[in-house]
PDB file of C-alpha atoms in Angstrom:
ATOM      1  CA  UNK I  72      -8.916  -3.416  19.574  1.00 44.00           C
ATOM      2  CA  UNK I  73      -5.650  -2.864  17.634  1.00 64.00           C
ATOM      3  CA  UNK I  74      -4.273   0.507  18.171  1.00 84.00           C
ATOM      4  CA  UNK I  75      -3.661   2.835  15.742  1.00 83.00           C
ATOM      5  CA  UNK I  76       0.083   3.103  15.844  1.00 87.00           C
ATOM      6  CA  UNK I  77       0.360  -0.586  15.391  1.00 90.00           C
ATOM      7  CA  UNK I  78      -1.249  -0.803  12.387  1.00 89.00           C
ATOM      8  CA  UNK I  79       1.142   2.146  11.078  1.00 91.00           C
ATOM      9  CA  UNK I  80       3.735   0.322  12.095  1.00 93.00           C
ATOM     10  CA  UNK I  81       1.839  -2.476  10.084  1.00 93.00           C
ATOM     11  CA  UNK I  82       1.573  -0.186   6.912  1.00 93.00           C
ATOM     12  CA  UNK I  83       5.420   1.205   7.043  1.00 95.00           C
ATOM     13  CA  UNK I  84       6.603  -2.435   7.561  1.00 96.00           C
ATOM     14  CA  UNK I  85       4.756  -3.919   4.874  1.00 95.00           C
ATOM     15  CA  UNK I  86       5.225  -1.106   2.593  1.00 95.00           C
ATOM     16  CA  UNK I  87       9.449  -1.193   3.064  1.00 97.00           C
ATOM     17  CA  UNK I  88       9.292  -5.009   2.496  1.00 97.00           C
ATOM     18  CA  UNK I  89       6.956  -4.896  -0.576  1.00 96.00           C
ATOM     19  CA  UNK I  90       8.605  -2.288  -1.681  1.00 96.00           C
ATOM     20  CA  UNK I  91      12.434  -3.349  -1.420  1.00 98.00           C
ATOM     21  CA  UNK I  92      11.412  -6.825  -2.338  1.00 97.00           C
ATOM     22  CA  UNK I  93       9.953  -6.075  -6.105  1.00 96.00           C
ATOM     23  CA  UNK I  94      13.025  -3.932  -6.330  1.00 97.00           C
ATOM     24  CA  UNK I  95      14.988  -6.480  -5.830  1.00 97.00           C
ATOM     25  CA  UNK I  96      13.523  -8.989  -8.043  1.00 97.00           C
ATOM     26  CA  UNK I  97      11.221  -7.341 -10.214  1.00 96.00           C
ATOM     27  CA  UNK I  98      14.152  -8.536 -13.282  1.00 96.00           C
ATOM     28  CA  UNK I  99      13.474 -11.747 -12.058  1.00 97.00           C
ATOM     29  CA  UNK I 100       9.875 -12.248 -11.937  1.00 97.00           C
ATOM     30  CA  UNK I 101       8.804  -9.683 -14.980  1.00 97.00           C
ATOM     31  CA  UNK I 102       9.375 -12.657 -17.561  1.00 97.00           C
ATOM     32  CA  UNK I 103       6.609 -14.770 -15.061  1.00 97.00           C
ATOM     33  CA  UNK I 104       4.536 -11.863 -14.032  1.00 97.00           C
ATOM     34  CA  UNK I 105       4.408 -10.633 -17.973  1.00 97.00           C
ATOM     35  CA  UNK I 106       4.413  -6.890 -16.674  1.00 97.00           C
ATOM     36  CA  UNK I 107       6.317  -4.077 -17.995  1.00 97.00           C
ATOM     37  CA  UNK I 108       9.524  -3.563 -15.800  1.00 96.00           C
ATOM     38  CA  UNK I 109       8.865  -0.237 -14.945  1.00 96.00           C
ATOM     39  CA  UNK I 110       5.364  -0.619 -13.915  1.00 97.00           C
ATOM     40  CA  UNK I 111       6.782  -2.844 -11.545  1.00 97.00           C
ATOM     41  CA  UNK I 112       9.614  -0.411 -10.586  1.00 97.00           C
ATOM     42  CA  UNK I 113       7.007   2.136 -10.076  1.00 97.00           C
ATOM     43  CA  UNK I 114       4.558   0.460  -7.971  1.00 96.00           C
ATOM     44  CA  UNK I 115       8.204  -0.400  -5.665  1.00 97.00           C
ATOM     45  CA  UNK I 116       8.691   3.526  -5.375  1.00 97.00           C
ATOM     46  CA  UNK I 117       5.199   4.099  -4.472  1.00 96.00           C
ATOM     47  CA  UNK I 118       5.258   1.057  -1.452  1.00 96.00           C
ATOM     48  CA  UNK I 119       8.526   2.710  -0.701  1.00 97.00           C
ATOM     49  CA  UNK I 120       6.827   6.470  -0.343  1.00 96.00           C
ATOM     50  CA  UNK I 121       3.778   5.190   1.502  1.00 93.00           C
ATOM     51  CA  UNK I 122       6.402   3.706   3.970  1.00 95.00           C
ATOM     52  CA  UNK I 123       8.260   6.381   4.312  1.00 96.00           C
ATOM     53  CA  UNK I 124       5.104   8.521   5.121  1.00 95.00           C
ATOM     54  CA  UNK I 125       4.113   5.740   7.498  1.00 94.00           C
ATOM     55  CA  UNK I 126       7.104   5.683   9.633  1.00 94.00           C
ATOM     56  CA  UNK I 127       7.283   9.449   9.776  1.00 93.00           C
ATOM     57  CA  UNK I 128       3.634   8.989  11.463  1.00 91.00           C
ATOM     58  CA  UNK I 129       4.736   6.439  13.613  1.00 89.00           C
ATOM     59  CA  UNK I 130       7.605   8.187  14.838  1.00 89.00           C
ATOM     60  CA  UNK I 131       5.475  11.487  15.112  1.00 83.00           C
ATOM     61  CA  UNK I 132       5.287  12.453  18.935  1.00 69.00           C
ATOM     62  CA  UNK I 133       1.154  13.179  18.334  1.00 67.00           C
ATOM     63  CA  UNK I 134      -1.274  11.763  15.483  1.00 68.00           C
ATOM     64  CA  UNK I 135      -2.795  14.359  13.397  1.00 79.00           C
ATOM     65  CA  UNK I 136      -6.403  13.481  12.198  1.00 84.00           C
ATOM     66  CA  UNK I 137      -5.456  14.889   8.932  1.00 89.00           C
ATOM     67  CA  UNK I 138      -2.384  13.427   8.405  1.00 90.00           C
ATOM     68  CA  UNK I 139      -3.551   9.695   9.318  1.00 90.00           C
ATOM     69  CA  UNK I 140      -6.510  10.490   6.827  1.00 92.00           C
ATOM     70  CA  UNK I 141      -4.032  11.192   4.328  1.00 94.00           C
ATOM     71  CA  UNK I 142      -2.313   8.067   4.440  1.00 94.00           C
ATOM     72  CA  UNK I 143      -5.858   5.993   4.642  1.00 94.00           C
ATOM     73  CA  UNK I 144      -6.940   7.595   1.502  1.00 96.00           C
ATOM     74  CA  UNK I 145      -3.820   7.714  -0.130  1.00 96.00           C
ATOM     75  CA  UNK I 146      -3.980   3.118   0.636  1.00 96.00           C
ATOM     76  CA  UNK I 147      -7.525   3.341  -0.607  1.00 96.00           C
ATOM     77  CA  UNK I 148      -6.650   5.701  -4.051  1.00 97.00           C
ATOM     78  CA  UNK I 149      -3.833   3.007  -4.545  1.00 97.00           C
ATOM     79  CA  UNK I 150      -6.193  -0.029  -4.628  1.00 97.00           C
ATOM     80  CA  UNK I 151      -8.560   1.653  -6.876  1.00 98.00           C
ATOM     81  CA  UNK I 152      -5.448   2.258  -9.029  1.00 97.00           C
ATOM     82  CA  UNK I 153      -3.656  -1.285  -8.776  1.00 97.00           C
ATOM     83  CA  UNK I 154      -7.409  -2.269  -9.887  1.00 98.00           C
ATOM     84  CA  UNK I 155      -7.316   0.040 -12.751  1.00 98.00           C
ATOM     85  CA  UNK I 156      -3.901  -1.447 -13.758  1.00 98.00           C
ATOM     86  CA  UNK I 157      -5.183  -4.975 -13.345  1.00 98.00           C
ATOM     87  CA  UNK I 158      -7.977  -3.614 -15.941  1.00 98.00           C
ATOM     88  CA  UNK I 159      -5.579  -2.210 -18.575  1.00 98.00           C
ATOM     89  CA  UNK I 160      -2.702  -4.913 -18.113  1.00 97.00           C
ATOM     90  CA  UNK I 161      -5.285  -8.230 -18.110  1.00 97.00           C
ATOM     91  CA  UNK I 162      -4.878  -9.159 -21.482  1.00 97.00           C
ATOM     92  CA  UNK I 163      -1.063  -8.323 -21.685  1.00 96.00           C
ATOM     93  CA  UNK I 164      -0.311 -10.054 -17.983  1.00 97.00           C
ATOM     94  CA  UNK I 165       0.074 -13.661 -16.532  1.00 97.00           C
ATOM     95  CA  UNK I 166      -2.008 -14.976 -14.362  1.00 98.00           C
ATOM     96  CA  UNK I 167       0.684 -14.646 -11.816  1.00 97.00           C
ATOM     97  CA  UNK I 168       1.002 -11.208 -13.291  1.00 97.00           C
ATOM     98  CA  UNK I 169      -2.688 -10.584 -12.511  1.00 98.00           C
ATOM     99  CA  UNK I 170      -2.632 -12.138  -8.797  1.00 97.00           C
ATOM    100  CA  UNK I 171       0.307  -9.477  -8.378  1.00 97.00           C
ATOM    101  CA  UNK I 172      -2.119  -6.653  -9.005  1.00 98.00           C
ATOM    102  CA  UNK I 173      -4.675  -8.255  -7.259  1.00 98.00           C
ATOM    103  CA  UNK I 174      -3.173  -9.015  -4.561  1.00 97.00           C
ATOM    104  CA  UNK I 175      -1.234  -5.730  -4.530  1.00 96.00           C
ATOM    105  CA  UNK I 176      -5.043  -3.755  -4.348  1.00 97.00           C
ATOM    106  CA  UNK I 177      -7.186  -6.191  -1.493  1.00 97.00           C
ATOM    107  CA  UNK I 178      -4.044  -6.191   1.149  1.00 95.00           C
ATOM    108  CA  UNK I 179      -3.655  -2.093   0.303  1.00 96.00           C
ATOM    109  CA  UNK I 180      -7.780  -1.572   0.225  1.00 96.00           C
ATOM    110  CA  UNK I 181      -8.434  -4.135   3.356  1.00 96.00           C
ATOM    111  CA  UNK I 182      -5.077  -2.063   5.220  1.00 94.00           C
ATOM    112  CA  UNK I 183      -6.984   1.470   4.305  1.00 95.00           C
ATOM    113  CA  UNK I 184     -10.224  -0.742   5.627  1.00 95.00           C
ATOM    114  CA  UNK I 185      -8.587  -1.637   8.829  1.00 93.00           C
ATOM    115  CA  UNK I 186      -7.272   1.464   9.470  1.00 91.00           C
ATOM    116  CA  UNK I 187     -10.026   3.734   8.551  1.00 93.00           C
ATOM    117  CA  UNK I 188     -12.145   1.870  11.168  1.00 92.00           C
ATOM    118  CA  UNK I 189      -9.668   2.173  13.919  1.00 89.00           C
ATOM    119  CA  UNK I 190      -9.121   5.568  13.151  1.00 86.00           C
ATOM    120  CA  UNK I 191     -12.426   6.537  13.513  1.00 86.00           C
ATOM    121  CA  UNK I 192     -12.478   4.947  17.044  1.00 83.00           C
ATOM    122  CA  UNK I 193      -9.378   6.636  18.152  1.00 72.00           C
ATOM    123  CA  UNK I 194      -9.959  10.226  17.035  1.00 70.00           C
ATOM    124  CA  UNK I 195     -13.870   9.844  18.006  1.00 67.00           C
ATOM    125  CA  UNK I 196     -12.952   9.378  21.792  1.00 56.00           C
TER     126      UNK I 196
END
């Protein structure tokens, strides 16, 4: 079973890389992905945050329940809302534009997935 620090480690990892990557390029790639700038600017400060929040649990000497949960729901609300931008944005977008969001909401839901079920295991025991 994959322990719980790991897949923080996971989540702060993927969320620094995302994040500093669409920072990066997001001048780059808006004219492909046909999405406003600053939507992609913002969803870069929010991968960045969720990192953050990630590594401070990572580096925390003992897991809170609560503050794990936090960060599970927190992945889960951001799906739902990456879904509800895919919604709003799927006539303006690319198709590249669209697999962005889409993309963007399964590997945040399916980490919030992953996580909620090893979290359950480690704080049941």
């Amino acid at each position: 079973m994959i322990k719980l620090k790991k897949l923080l480690w996971i989540d702060a990892f993927a969320g620094l890389s995302v994040g500093v990557a669409v920072l990066l390029l997001k001048d780059l790639v808006q004219p492909y992905l046909q999405l406003p700038s600053s939507l992609l600017a913002s969803c870069a400060v929010i991968a960045l945050c969720y990192s953050v929040y990630a590594f401070h649990l990572v580096l925390r000497k003992a897991q809170s329940a609560r503050w794990v949960q936090t960060l599970i729901y927190a992945n889960g609300a951001y799906a739902v809302f990456c879904l509800g931008l895919l919604w709003f944005f799927f006539d303006k977008a690319s198709w590249l534009g669209r697999g962005y969001l889409l993309l963007d909401s399964v590997g945040v839901g399916a980490l919030a997935l992953v996580e909620w079920k090893v979290f359950s295991q480690w704080f049941k025991n």
